[in-house]
Amino acid sequence: FDPRHYLGTHCYGFPKTGPHRLRFLLESVKDLRETLKKKGSTLVVRKGKPEDVVCDLITQLGSVTAVAFHEEVREI
């Protein structure tokens, strides 16, 4: 979870993520983790800037050969 996604917008200061959306996201992540666990896998969830968190995870795991990601659409 990138903390920057939960701050106010650039232009008007409205929350980017309200309480209902946040609850939906948390429930979705919990459900995904449970589904993956039933299949013998896991889900790593971290809070922080992705550019820092991913780097830390790669360092911790040590045997990473590839990383895939997508870029968020930027606001105008």
CSV table of N, CA and C in Angstrom, one decimal:
chain,number,residue,atom,x,y,z
A,1,PHE,N,0.8,-1.2,0.0
A,1,PHE,CA,0.0,0.0,0.0
A,1,PHE,C,0.9,1.2,0.0
A,2,ASP,N,0.8,2.0,-1.0
A,2,ASP,CA,1.5,3.3,-1.2
A,2,ASP,C,0.8,4.4,-0.4
A,3,PRO,N,1.4,4.9,0.6
A,3,PRO,CA,0.7,6.0,1.4
A,3,PRO,C,0.3,7.2,0.6
A,4,ARG,N,1.0,7.4,-0.5
A,4,ARG,CA,0.7,8.6,-1.3
A,4,ARG,C,-0.7,8.4,-2.0
A,5,HIS,N,-1.2,7.2,-2.0
A,5,HIS,CA,-2.6,7.0,-2.6
A,5,HIS,C,-3.7,7.4,-1.6
A,6,TYR,N,-3.3,7.7,-0.4
A,6,TYR,CA,-4.3,8.0,0.6
A,6,TYR,C,-4.3,9.4,1.1
A,7,LEU,N,-3.5,10.3,0.4
A,7,LEU,CA,-3.4,11.7,0.7
A,7,LEU,C,-4.5,12.4,-0.1
A,8,GLY,N,-4.5,13.7,0.0
A,8,GLY,CA,-5.5,14.6,-0.7
A,8,GLY,C,-5.0,14.7,-2.2
A,9,THR,N,-5.9,15.1,-3.0
A,9,THR,CA,-5.5,15.3,-4.4
A,9,THR,C,-4.7,16.6,-4.6
A,10,HIS,N,-4.0,16.8,-5.7
A,10,HIS,CA,-3.2,18.0,-5.9
A,10,HIS,C,-4.0,19.3,-6.0
A,11,CYS,N,-5.1,19.2,-6.7
A,11,CYS,CA,-5.9,20.5,-7.0
A,11,CYS,C,-6.8,20.9,-5.9
A,12,TYR,N,-7.6,19.9,-5.3
A,12,TYR,CA,-8.6,20.3,-4.4
A,12,TYR,C,-8.5,19.8,-3.0
A,13,GLY,N,-7.5,18.9,-2.8
A,13,GLY,CA,-7.3,18.3,-1.4
A,13,GLY,C,-8.3,17.3,-1.0
A,14,PHE,N,-9.2,16.8,-1.9
A,14,PHE,CA,-10.1,15.7,-1.6
A,14,PHE,C,-9.4,14.4,-1.4
A,15,PRO,N,-9.8,13.5,-0.5
A,15,PRO,CA,-9.1,12.3,-0.3
A,15,PRO,C,-9.2,11.5,-1.6
A,16,LYS,N,-8.0,10.8,-1.9
A,16,LYS,CA,-8.0,9.9,-3.1
A,16,LYS,C,-8.7,8.6,-2.8
A,17,THR,N,-8.7,8.2,-1.6
A,17,THR,CA,-9.3,7.0,-1.2
A,17,THR,C,-10.2,7.2,0.1
A,18,GLY,N,-11.5,7.1,-0.1
A,18,GLY,CA,-12.4,7.3,1.1
A,18,GLY,C,-12.5,6.0,1.9
A,19,PRO,N,-13.3,6.0,3.0
A,19,PRO,CA,-13.4,4.9,3.9
A,19,PRO,C,-14.0,3.7,3.2
A,20,HIS,N,-15.0,3.9,2.3
A,20,HIS,CA,-15.6,2.7,1.7
A,20,HIS,C,-14.7,2.0,0.7
A,21,ARG,N,-14.0,2.8,-0.1
A,21,ARG,CA,-13.0,2.2,-1.0
A,21,ARG,C,-11.9,1.5,-0.2
A,22,LEU,N,-11.4,2.1,0.8
A,22,LEU,CA,-10.3,1.5,1.6
A,22,LEU,C,-10.8,0.2,2.2
A,23,ARG,N,-12.0,0.1,2.7
A,23,ARG,CA,-12.6,-1.1,3.3
A,23,ARG,C,-12.6,-2.2,2.2
A,24,PHE,N,-13.1,-1.8,1.0
A,24,PHE,CA,-13.2,-2.7,-0.2
A,24,PHE,C,-11.8,-3.3,-0.5
A,25,LEU,N,-10.8,-2.4,-0.6
A,25,LEU,CA,-9.4,-2.8,-0.9
A,25,LEU,C,-8.9,-3.8,0.1
A,26,LEU,N,-9.1,-3.4,1.4
A,26,LEU,CA,-8.6,-4.3,2.5
A,26,LEU,C,-9.2,-5.7,2.4
A,27,GLU,N,-10.6,-5.7,2.2
A,27,GLU,CA,-11.3,-7.0,2.1
A,27,GLU,C,-10.8,-7.8,0.9
A,28,SER,N,-10.6,-7.1,-0.2
A,28,SER,CA,-10.1,-7.8,-1.4
A,28,SER,C,-8.7,-8.4,-1.2
A,29,VAL,N,-7.8,-7.7,-0.6
A,29,VAL,CA,-6.5,-8.2,-0.3
A,29,VAL,C,-6.6,-9.4,0.6
A,30,LYS,N,-7.4,-9.3,1.6
A,30,LYS,CA,-7.6,-10.4,2.6
A,30,LYS,C,-8.1,-11.6,1.9
A,31,ASP,N,-9.1,-11.5,1.0
A,31,ASP,CA,-9.7,-12.6,0.2
A,31,ASP,C,-8.6,-13.2,-0.7
A,32,LEU,N,-7.9,-12.3,-1.4
A,32,LEU,CA,-6.8,-12.8,-2.3
A,32,LEU,C,-5.8,-13.7,-1.5
A,33,ARG,N,-5.4,-13.2,-0.3
A,33,ARG,CA,-4.4,-13.9,0.5
A,33,ARG,C,-5.0,-15.3,0.9
A,34,GLU,N,-6.2,-15.3,1.3
A,34,GLU,CA,-6.8,-16.6,1.7
A,34,GLU,C,-6.9,-17.5,0.5
A,35,THR,N,-7.3,-17.0,-0.6
A,35,THR,CA,-7.4,-17.9,-1.8
A,35,THR,C,-6.0,-18.4,-2.2
A,36,LEU,N,-5.0,-17.6,-2.2
A,36,LEU,CA,-3.7,-18.1,-2.5
A,36,LEU,C,-3.2,-19.1,-1.5
A,37,LYS,N,-3.5,-18.9,-0.2
A,37,LYS,CA,-3.1,-19.8,0.9
A,37,LYS,C,-3.7,-21.2,0.6
A,38,LYS,N,-5.0,-21.2,0.2
A,38,LYS,CA,-5.6,-22.5,-0.1
A,38,LYS,C,-4.9,-23.2,-1.2
A,39,LYS,N,-4.3,-22.5,-2.1
A,39,LYS,CA,-3.6,-23.1,-3.3
A,39,LYS,C,-2.1,-23.3,-3.0
A,40,GLY,N,-1.7,-23.1,-1.7
A,40,GLY,CA,-0.3,-23.4,-1.3
A,40,GLY,C,0.6,-22.2,-1.6
A,41,SER,N,0.1,-21.0,-1.8
A,41,SER,CA,1.0,-19.9,-2.1
A,41,SER,C,0.8,-18.9,-1.0
A,42,THR,N,1.2,-17.7,-1.2
A,42,THR,CA,1.1,-16.6,-0.2
A,42,THR,C,1.0,-15.3,-0.9
A,43,LEU,N,0.8,-14.2,-0.2
A,43,LEU,CA,0.7,-12.9,-0.7
A,43,LEU,C,1.5,-12.0,0.3
A,44,VAL,N,2.5,-11.3,-0.3
A,44,VAL,CA,3.3,-10.4,0.5
A,44,VAL,C,2.6,-9.0,0.4
A,45,VAL,N,2.3,-8.4,1.6
A,45,VAL,CA,1.7,-7.1,1.6
A,45,VAL,C,2.6,-6.2,2.4
A,46,ARG,N,2.9,-5.0,1.9
A,46,ARG,CA,3.7,-4.1,2.5
A,46,ARG,C,3.1,-2.7,2.4
A,47,LYS,N,3.5,-1.8,3.3
A,47,LYS,CA,3.1,-0.4,3.3
A,47,LYS,C,4.3,0.4,3.1
A,48,GLY,N,4.3,1.3,2.1
A,48,GLY,CA,5.4,2.2,1.9
A,48,GLY,C,5.5,2.5,0.4
A,49,LYS,N,6.5,3.3,0.0
A,49,LYS,CA,6.7,3.7,-1.3
A,49,LYS,C,7.2,2.5,-2.1
A,50,PRO,N,6.5,2.1,-3.2
A,50,PRO,CA,6.9,0.9,-3.9
A,50,PRO,C,8.3,0.9,-4.3
A,51,GLU,N,8.9,2.0,-4.7
A,51,GLU,CA,10.3,2.1,-5.1
A,51,GLU,C,11.2,1.7,-4.0
A,52,ASP,N,10.8,1.9,-2.7
A,52,ASP,CA,11.6,1.4,-1.6
A,52,ASP,C,11.2,0.0,-1.2
A,53,VAL,N,10.0,-0.3,-1.1
A,53,VAL,CA,9.5,-1.6,-0.6
A,53,VAL,C,10.0,-2.7,-1.5
A,54,VAL,N,9.9,-2.5,-2.8
A,54,VAL,CA,10.3,-3.6,-3.8
A,54,VAL,C,11.8,-3.8,-3.7
A,55,CYS,N,12.5,-2.8,-3.6
A,55,CYS,CA,14.0,-2.9,-3.4
A,55,CYS,C,14.3,-3.7,-2.2
A,56,ASP,N,13.7,-3.4,-1.1
A,56,ASP,CA,13.9,-4.1,0.2
A,56,ASP,C,13.5,-5.6,0.1
A,57,LEU,N,12.4,-5.8,-0.6
A,57,LEU,CA,12.0,-7.2,-0.8
A,57,LEU,C,13.0,-8.0,-1.6
A,58,ILE,N,13.5,-7.4,-2.7
A,58,ILE,CA,14.5,-8.1,-3.5
A,58,ILE,C,15.7,-8.4,-2.7
A,59,THR,N,16.1,-7.5,-1.9
A,59,THR,CA,17.3,-7.7,-1.0
A,59,THR,C,17.0,-8.8,0.0
A,60,GLN,N,15.8,-8.8,0.6
A,60,GLN,CA,15.5,-9.9,1.6
A,60,GLN,C,15.5,-11.2,0.9
A,61,LEU,N,14.9,-11.3,-0.3
A,61,LEU,CA,14.7,-12.6,-0.9
A,61,LEU,C,16.0,-13.1,-1.5
A,62,GLY,N,16.8,-12.2,-2.1
A,62,GLY,CA,18.1,-12.6,-2.6
A,62,GLY,C,18.1,-13.3,-3.9
A,63,SER,N,17.1,-14.0,-4.3
A,63,SER,CA,17.2,-14.9,-5.5
A,63,SER,C,16.2,-14.4,-6.6
A,64,VAL,N,15.9,-13.1,-6.6
A,64,VAL,CA,14.9,-12.6,-7.6
A,64,VAL,C,15.6,-12.4,-9.0
A,65,THR,N,15.0,-13.0,-10.0
A,65,THR,CA,15.5,-12.9,-11.3
A,65,THR,C,14.7,-11.9,-12.2
A,66,ALA,N,13.5,-11.6,-11.8
A,66,ALA,CA,12.6,-10.7,-12.6
A,66,ALA,C,11.6,-10.0,-11.7
A,67,VAL,N,11.3,-8.8,-12.1
A,67,VAL,CA,10.3,-8.0,-11.4
A,67,VAL,C,9.3,-7.4,-12.4
A,68,ALA,N,8.0,-7.6,-12.3
A,68,ALA,CA,7.0,-7.0,-13.2
A,68,ALA,C,6.2,-6.0,-12.4
A,69,PHE,N,5.8,-5.0,-13.1
A,69,PHE,CA,5.0,-3.9,-12.4
A,69,PHE,C,4.2,-3.2,-13.5
A,70,HIS,N,3.3,-2.3,-13.0
A,70,HIS,CA,2.6,-1.4,-13.9
A,70,HIS,C,2.7,0.0,-13.3
A,71,GLU,N,2.6,0.9,-14.2
A,71,GLU,CA,2.7,2.3,-13.7
A,71,GLU,C,1.3,2.9,-13.5
A,72,GLU,N,1.0,3.6,-12.4
A,72,GLU,CA,-0.3,4.2,-12.2
A,72,GLU,C,-0.5,5.3,-13.1
A,73,VAL,N,-1.7,5.5,-13.5
A,73,VAL,CA,-2.1,6.7,-14.3
A,73,VAL,C,-1.9,7.9,-13.5
A,74,ARG,N,-1.3,8.9,-14.0
A,74,ARG,CA,-1.0,10.1,-13.2
A,74,ARG,C,-2.1,11.1,-13.4
A,75,GLU,N,-2.4,11.9,-12.4
A,75,GLU,CA,-3.4,13.0,-12.5
A,75,GLU,C,-2.8,14.1,-13.2
A,76,ILE,N,-3.7,14.9,-13.8
A,76,ILE,CA,-3.3,16.1,-14.6
A,76,ILE,C,-3.3,17.3,-13.6
